[in-house]
XYZ file of C-alpha atoms in Angstrom:
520
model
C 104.465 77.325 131.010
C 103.183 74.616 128.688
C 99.553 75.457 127.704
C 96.719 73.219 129.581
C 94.784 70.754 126.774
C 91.177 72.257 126.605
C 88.557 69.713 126.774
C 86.841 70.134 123.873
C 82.792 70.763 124.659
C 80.172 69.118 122.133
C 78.603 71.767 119.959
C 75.486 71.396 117.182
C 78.038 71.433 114.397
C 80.152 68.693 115.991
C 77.344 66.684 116.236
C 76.999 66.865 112.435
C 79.857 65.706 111.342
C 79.898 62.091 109.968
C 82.224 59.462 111.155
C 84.018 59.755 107.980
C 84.828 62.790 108.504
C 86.372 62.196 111.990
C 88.794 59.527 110.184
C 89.589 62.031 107.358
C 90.673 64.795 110.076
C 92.533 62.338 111.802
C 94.702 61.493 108.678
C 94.934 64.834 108.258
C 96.374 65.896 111.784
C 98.880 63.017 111.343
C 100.188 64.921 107.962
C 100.447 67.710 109.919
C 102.381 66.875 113.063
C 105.041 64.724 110.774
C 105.255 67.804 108.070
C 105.935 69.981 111.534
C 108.165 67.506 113.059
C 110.772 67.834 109.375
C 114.146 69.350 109.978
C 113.082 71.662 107.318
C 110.490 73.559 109.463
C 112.797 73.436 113.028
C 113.108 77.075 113.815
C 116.583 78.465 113.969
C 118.438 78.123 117.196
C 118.090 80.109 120.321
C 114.035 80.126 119.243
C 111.885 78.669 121.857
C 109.477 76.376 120.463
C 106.213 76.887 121.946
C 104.044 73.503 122.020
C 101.701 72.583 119.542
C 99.231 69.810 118.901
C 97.726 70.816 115.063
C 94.336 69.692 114.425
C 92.026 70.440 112.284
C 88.083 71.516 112.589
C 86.336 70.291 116.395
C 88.929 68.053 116.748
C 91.987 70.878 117.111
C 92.586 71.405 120.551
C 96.191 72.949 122.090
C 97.502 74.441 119.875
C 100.017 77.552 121.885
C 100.473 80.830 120.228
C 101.890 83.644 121.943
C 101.246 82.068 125.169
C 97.806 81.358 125.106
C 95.291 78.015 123.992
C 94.491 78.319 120.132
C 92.294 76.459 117.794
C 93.506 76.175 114.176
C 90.574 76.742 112.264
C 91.943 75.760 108.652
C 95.416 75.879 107.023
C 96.200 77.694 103.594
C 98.484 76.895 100.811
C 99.180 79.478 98.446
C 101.997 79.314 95.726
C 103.541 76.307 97.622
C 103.618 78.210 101.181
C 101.019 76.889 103.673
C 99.336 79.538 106.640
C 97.197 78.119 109.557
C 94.475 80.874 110.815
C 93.854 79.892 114.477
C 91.596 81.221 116.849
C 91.983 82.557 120.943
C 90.040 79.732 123.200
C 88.405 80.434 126.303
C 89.283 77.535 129.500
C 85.857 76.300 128.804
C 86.481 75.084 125.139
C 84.814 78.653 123.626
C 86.099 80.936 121.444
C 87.178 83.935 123.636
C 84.879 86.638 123.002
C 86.866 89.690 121.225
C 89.660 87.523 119.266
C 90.004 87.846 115.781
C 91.932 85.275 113.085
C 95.361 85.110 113.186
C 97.340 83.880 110.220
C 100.670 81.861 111.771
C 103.251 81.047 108.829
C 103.592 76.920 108.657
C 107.423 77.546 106.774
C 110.317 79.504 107.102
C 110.312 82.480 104.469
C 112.445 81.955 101.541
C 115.816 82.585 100.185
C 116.101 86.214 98.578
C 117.579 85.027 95.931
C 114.379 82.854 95.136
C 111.934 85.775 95.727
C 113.980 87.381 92.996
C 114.134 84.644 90.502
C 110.309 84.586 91.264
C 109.451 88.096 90.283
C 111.995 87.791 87.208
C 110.122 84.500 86.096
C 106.579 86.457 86.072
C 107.946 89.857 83.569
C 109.329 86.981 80.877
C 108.166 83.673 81.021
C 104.359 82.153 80.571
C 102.097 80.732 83.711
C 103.215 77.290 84.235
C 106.219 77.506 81.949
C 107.931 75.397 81.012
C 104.948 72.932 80.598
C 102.619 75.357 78.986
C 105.057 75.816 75.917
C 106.473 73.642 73.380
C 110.373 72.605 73.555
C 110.963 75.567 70.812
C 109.497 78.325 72.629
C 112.763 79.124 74.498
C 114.933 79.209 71.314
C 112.843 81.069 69.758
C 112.669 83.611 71.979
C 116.034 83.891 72.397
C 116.717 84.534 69.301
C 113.934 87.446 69.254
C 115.344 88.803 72.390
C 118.703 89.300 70.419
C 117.539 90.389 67.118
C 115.541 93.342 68.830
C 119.077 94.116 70.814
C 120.953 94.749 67.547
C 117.704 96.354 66.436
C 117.358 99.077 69.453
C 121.141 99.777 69.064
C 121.015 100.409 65.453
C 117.821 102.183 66.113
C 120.222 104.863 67.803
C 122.626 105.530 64.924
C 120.012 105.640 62.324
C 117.790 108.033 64.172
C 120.632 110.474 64.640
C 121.351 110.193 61.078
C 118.287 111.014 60.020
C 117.635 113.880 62.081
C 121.378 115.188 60.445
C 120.273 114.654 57.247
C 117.316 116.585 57.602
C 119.386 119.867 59.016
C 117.489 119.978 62.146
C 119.849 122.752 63.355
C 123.668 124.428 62.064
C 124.679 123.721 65.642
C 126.477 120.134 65.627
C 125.619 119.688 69.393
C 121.967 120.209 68.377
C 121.200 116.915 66.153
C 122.957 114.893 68.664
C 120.465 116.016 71.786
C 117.495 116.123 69.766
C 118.523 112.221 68.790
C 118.880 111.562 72.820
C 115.759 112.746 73.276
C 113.875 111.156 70.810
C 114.992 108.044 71.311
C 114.736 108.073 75.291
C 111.109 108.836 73.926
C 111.142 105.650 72.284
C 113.153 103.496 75.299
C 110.473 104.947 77.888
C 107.748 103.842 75.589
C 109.025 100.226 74.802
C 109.650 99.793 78.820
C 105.458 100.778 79.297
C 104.809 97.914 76.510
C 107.286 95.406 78.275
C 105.961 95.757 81.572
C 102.318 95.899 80.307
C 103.018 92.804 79.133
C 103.182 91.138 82.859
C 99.062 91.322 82.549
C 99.074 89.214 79.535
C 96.639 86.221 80.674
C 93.599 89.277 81.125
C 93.256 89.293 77.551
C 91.797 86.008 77.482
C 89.321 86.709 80.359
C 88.504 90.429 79.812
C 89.813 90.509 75.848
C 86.790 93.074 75.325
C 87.591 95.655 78.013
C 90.822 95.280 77.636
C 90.773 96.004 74.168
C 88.438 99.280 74.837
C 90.054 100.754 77.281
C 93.412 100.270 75.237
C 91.725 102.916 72.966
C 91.084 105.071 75.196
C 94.625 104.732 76.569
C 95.492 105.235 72.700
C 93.780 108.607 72.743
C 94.924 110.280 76.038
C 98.670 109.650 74.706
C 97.189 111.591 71.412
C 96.204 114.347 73.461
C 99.697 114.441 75.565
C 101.750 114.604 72.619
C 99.604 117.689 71.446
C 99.676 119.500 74.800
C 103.866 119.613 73.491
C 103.057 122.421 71.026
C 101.732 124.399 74.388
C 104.788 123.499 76.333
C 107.610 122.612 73.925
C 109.912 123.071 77.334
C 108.033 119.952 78.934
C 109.242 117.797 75.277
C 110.630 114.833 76.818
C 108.501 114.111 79.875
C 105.242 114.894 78.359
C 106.690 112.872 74.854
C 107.866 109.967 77.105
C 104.365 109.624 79.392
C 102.500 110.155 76.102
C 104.572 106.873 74.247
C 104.165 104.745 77.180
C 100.202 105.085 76.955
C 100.163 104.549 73.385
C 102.778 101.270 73.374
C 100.129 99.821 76.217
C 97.448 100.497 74.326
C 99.645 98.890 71.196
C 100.079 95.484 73.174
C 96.545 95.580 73.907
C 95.713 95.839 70.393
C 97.881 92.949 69.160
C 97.014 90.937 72.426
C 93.049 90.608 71.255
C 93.635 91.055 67.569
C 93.463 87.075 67.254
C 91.028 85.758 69.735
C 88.605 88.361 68.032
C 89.349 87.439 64.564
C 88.868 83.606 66.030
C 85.678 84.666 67.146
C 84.540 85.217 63.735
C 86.288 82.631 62.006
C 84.103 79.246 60.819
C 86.690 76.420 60.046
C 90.497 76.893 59.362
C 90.143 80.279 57.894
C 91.747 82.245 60.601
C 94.798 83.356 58.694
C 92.124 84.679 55.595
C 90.314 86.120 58.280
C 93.029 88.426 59.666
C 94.146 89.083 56.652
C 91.336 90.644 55.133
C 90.501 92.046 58.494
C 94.168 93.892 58.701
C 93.740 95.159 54.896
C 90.418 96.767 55.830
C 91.733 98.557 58.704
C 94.960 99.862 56.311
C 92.709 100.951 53.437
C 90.892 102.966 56.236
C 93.611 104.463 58.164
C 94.702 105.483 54.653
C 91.777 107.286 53.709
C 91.535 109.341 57.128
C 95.389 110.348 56.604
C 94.438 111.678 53.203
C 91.483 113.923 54.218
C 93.158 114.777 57.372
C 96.067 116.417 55.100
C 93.763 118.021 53.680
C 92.047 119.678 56.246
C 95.389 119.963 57.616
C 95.883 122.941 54.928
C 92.828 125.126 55.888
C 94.680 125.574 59.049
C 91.629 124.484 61.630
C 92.106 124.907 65.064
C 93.883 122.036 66.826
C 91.407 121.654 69.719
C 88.109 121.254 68.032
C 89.592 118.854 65.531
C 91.427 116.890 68.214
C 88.179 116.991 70.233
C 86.129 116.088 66.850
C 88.256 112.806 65.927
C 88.685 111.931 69.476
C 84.932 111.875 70.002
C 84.343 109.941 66.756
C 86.966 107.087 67.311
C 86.111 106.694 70.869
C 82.313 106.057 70.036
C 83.430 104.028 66.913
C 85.606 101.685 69.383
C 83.241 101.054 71.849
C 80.298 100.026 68.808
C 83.515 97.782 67.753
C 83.873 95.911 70.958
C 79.767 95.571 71.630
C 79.584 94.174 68.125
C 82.051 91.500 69.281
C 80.205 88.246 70.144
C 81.895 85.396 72.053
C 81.020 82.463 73.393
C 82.931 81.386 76.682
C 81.673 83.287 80.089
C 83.760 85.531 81.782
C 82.918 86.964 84.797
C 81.181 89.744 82.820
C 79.064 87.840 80.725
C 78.543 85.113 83.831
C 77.644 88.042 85.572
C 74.734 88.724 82.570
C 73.786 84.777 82.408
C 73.646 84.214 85.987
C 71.137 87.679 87.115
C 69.251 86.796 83.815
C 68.592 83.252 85.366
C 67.519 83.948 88.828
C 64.963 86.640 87.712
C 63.367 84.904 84.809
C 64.426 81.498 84.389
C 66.506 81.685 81.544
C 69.685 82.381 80.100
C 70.185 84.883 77.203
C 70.935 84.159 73.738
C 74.922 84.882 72.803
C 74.253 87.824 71.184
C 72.079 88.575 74.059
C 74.575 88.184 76.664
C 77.375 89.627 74.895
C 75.194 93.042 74.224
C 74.554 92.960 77.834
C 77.754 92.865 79.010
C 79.567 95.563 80.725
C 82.529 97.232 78.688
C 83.763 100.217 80.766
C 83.615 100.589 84.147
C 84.972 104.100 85.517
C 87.455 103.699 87.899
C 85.060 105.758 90.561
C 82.526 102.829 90.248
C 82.240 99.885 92.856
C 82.311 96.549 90.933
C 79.963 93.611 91.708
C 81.184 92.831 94.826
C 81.875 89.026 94.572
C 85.519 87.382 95.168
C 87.142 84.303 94.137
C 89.525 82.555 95.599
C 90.671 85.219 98.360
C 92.626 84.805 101.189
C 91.514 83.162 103.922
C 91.972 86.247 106.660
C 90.116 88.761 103.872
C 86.682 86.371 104.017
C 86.738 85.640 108.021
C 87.727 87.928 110.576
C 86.280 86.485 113.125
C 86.064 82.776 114.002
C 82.906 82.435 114.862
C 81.324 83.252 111.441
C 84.159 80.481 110.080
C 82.619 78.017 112.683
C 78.943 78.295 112.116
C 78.781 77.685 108.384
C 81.803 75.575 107.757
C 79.304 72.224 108.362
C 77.304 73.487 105.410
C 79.514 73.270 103.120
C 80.743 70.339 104.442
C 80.129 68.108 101.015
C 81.373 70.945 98.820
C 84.556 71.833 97.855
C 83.911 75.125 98.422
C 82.835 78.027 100.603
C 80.789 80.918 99.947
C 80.524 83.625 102.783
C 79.394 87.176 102.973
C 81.997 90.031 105.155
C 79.689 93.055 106.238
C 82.762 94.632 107.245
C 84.197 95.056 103.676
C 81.026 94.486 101.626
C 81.900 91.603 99.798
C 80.694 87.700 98.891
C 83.872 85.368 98.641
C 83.995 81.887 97.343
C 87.424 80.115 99.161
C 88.088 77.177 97.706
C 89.313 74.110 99.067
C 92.793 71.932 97.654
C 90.835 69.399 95.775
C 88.164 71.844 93.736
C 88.128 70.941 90.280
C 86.749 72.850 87.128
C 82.836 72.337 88.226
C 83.348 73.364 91.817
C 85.068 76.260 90.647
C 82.492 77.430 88.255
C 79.987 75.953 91.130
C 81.136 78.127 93.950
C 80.709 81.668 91.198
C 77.265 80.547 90.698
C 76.670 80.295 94.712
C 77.899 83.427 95.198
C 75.950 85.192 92.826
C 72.995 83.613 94.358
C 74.174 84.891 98.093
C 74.492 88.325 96.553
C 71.438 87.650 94.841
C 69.288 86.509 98.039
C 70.910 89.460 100.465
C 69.886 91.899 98.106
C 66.645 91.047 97.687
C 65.589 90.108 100.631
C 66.487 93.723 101.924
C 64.720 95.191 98.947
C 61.696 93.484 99.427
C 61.775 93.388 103.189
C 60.602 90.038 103.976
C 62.392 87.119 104.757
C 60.526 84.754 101.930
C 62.493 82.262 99.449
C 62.563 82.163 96.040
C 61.498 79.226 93.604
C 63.563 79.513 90.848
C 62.349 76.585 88.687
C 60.502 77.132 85.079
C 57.078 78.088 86.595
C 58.752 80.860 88.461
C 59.247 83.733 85.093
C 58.216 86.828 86.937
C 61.592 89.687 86.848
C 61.902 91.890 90.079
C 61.489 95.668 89.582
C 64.493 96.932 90.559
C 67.652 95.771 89.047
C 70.721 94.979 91.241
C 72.341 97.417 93.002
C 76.367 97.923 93.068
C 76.655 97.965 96.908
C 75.156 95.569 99.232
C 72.677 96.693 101.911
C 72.532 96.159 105.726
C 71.115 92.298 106.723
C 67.682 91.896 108.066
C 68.382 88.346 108.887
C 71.036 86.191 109.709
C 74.244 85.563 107.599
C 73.292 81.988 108.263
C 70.391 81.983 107.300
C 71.186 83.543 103.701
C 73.659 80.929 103.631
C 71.161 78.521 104.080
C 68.474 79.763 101.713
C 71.305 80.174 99.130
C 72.099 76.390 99.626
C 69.044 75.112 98.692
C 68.789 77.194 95.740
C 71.555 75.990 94.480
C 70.888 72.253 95.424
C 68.076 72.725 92.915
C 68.604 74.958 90.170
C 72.505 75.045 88.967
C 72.035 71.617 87.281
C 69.317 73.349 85.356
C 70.999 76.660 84.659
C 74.281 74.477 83.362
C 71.831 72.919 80.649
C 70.088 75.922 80.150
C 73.840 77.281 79.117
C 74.865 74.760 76.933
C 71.622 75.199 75.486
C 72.426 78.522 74.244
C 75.743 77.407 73.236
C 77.630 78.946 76.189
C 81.121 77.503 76.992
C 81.991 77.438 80.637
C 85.232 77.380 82.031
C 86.556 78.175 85.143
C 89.941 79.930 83.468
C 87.807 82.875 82.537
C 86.802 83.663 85.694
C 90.172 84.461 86.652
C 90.209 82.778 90.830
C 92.742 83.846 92.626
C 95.417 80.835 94.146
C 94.996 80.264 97.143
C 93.356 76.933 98.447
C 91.990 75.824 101.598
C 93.900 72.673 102.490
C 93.346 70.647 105.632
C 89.763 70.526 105.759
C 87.419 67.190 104.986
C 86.809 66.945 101.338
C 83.674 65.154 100.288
């Protein structure tokens, strides 16, 4: 039975919306029907289709899934494949009381064959390729990609040879296993680097933890390969786990060797720079092979000077990596610039910012608990919450929201954000987070002034974990609005003050985009 049209009621937000944005959701519900109505989205046959009038926002009424009225509430595009959340409606026009989003695929899944080629395409090729390479990237790397073929099968021969030469054993069989082993040792070890190498954009946007907890990846495979002497029956396994951690923690090296060296470069000297730089570190891992050979022959006991070393190049790494001053804001250091704005009214210095920034967080810890670019169905889980603060972000191209159930502030953004909105919507959801928590700290329901004449820093610093509401999500929202309204023009000059480089790439968003809603 086809499902009866719902007349649609007149609500507070309906009454908000501007006759432009009537005309704009009326272009955009003609998209939709004629993107519907393409042989490439008719189901296959024997499939009943259901009837379905797609509309977008108050003006969405119709629309049949599983038998009974919907609403489509927004529709999603992610990688090129589009989603449309709807909503349960009650006879009378309301959302029915109990019904929770429901995310209803717009396209046909794809080939196999093209979910493969996908996954290959992210293990060996760049973001964006082939436009964000040059025309000789793909020779080149096909000629690397052979070279270390012939390399890795000589590297099989020579090993075995070498191991022969050495008179590892009288048995022949002997030299031959121990060469197997060895070099599956190796193989496992090059497959860890390979497939590290998938996360390759993070050292740009977290080059600083990245690079510290690749040292402390570095160390744990130390202390594997010595736990062989205990258990020389456990060689391979514990020999294979123990060169997978230290090839990761080798591509993490090489990854940030650059951008760091960059950092400390003035002019076209970066070449001089790493130069020098890579001679210091030999002339130093020289010196602590010496004197360790020399210790070496006093026979100490392994433990205490494993534990020794370990503690002193852990500590030296992590002084290494505060030292390190950048300029662009990641989400770390936005994190540092942002809290130090809203409490005092300015932003720290760049070495300020970068000593302030978090290196290490243990894997036990919650992060800050702010979102970009999420999923539609992880920020809304109910439609009503959707509903009553979609009109106030009606001019933006973004929206920031707050889900009690998980804990979490997420900024979705819409298809046409650009860089600003981007960097816009991070700022707004700091502020949310910002207002939520201190509202429930200070246990009144008063806003904050954050111009110049407001320098006084609350007591208590941010906690990890946000705290039950004592008011409305709404009215956060709203209170967050109007700080922002007022006060992100005047924290973006307060950053380029300090010499701060903002850019949305840093902050690492995730894909997907809200499409189908009015843009301003």
């Amino acid at each position: 039975m086809a499902p009866m049209p719902l007349k649609r009621p007149s609500t507070p937000s309906q009454n908000l919306t501007l006759a432009g944005a009537s005309e704009a959701r009326g272009l955009v519900r003609d998209a939709m029907r004629a993107t519907l109505a393409s042989p490439s989205l008719s189901p296959p046959p024997g499939e009943q289709i259901l009837p379905a009038e797609l509309r977008f926002g108050p003006a969405m009424d119709g629309f049949a899934v599983d038998g009974a009225a919907s609403r489509i509430l927004c529709c999603e595009e992610v990688d090129g494949r589009r989603w449309s959340y709807v909503a349960e409606m009650e006879p009378s026009g309301k959302v029915r009381r109990g019904s929770s989003v429901k995310a209803v695929p717009m396209q046909n899944p794809g080939p196999p064959i093209d979910e493969l080629v996908s996954f290959i395409r992210s293990y060996v090729v760049p973001e964006g390729f082939p436009d964000s390479v040059t025309p000789s990237y793909v020779p080149y790397m096909t000629w690397r990609a052979l070279k270390h073929f012939f390399g890795g099968a000589m590297g099989v021969f020579t090993t075995q040879t070498l191991l022969n030469s050495v008179g590892v054993s009288r048995n022949h069989a002997m030299p031959g296993a121990v060469a197997i082993n060895w070099i599956l040792k190796d193989g496992a070890g090059r497959v860890g680097k390979m497939l590290f190498a998938r996360q390759g954009k993070k050292f740009d946007y977290d080059l600083k933890q990245l690079r510290f907890a690749g040292d402390l990846l570095m160390e744990l495979g130390a202390g594997v390969e010595l736990a062989t002497a205990a258990v020389p029956h456990l060689f391979l396994p514990l020999a294979c786990a123990a060169n997978v951690a230290k090839n990761v923690a080798a591509v993490t090296s090489t990854s940030t060797r650059t951008p760091i060296y960059k950092a400390y470069a003035r002019g076209e000297n970066i070449g001089d720079v790493t130069a020098k730089g890579e001679s210091v570190g030999n002339i130093a891992d020289l010196l602590g092979t010496g004197l360790s050979i020399l210790i070496s022959k006093r026979n100490p006991s392994l433990v205490v000077s494993f534990a020794f070393l370990s503690c002193g190049y852990v500590f030296s790494s992590y002084r290494e990596v505060k030292s390190v001053v950048l300029n662009t804001l990641n989400r770390a250091r936005f994190t540092v610039a942002v809290e130090s704005f809203l409490k005092s009214g300015h932003v720290p210095s760049l070495k300020e910012g970068n000593s302030n920034e978090n290196i290490f967080t243990p894997p036990w810890s919650n992060r800050t608990p702010i979102v970009l670019g999420p999923r539609f169905g992880d920020a809304f889980q109910e439609p009503g919450s959707f509903l009553a603060i979609e009109p106030m972000f009606e001019n933006q191209r973004y929206i920031v929201t707050y889900n009690p159930a998980k804990g979490n502030i997420y900024a979705l953004f819409k298809d046409e954000a650009k860089s600003d909105d981007i960097l816009k919507a991070t700022f707004h959801a700091h502020v949310l987070l910002h207002c939520i928590r201190s509202s429930n700290m200070n246990g009144s329901s008063k806003k904050y002034n954050y111009s110049r004449s407001n320098q006084s820093a609350m007591g208590e610093s941010l906690s990890n974990r946000l705290m039950p509401l004592t008011k409305t999500l709404e009215d956060h929202i709203l209170e967050s609005c109007e700080i922002v309204s007022s006060s992100y023009g005047d924290f973006k000059e307060k950053t380029a003050q300090q010499g701060w480089i903002m850019s949305e790439s840093l902050l690492n968003p995730g894909r997907a985009r809200l499409c189908g809603l009015t843009q301003p």
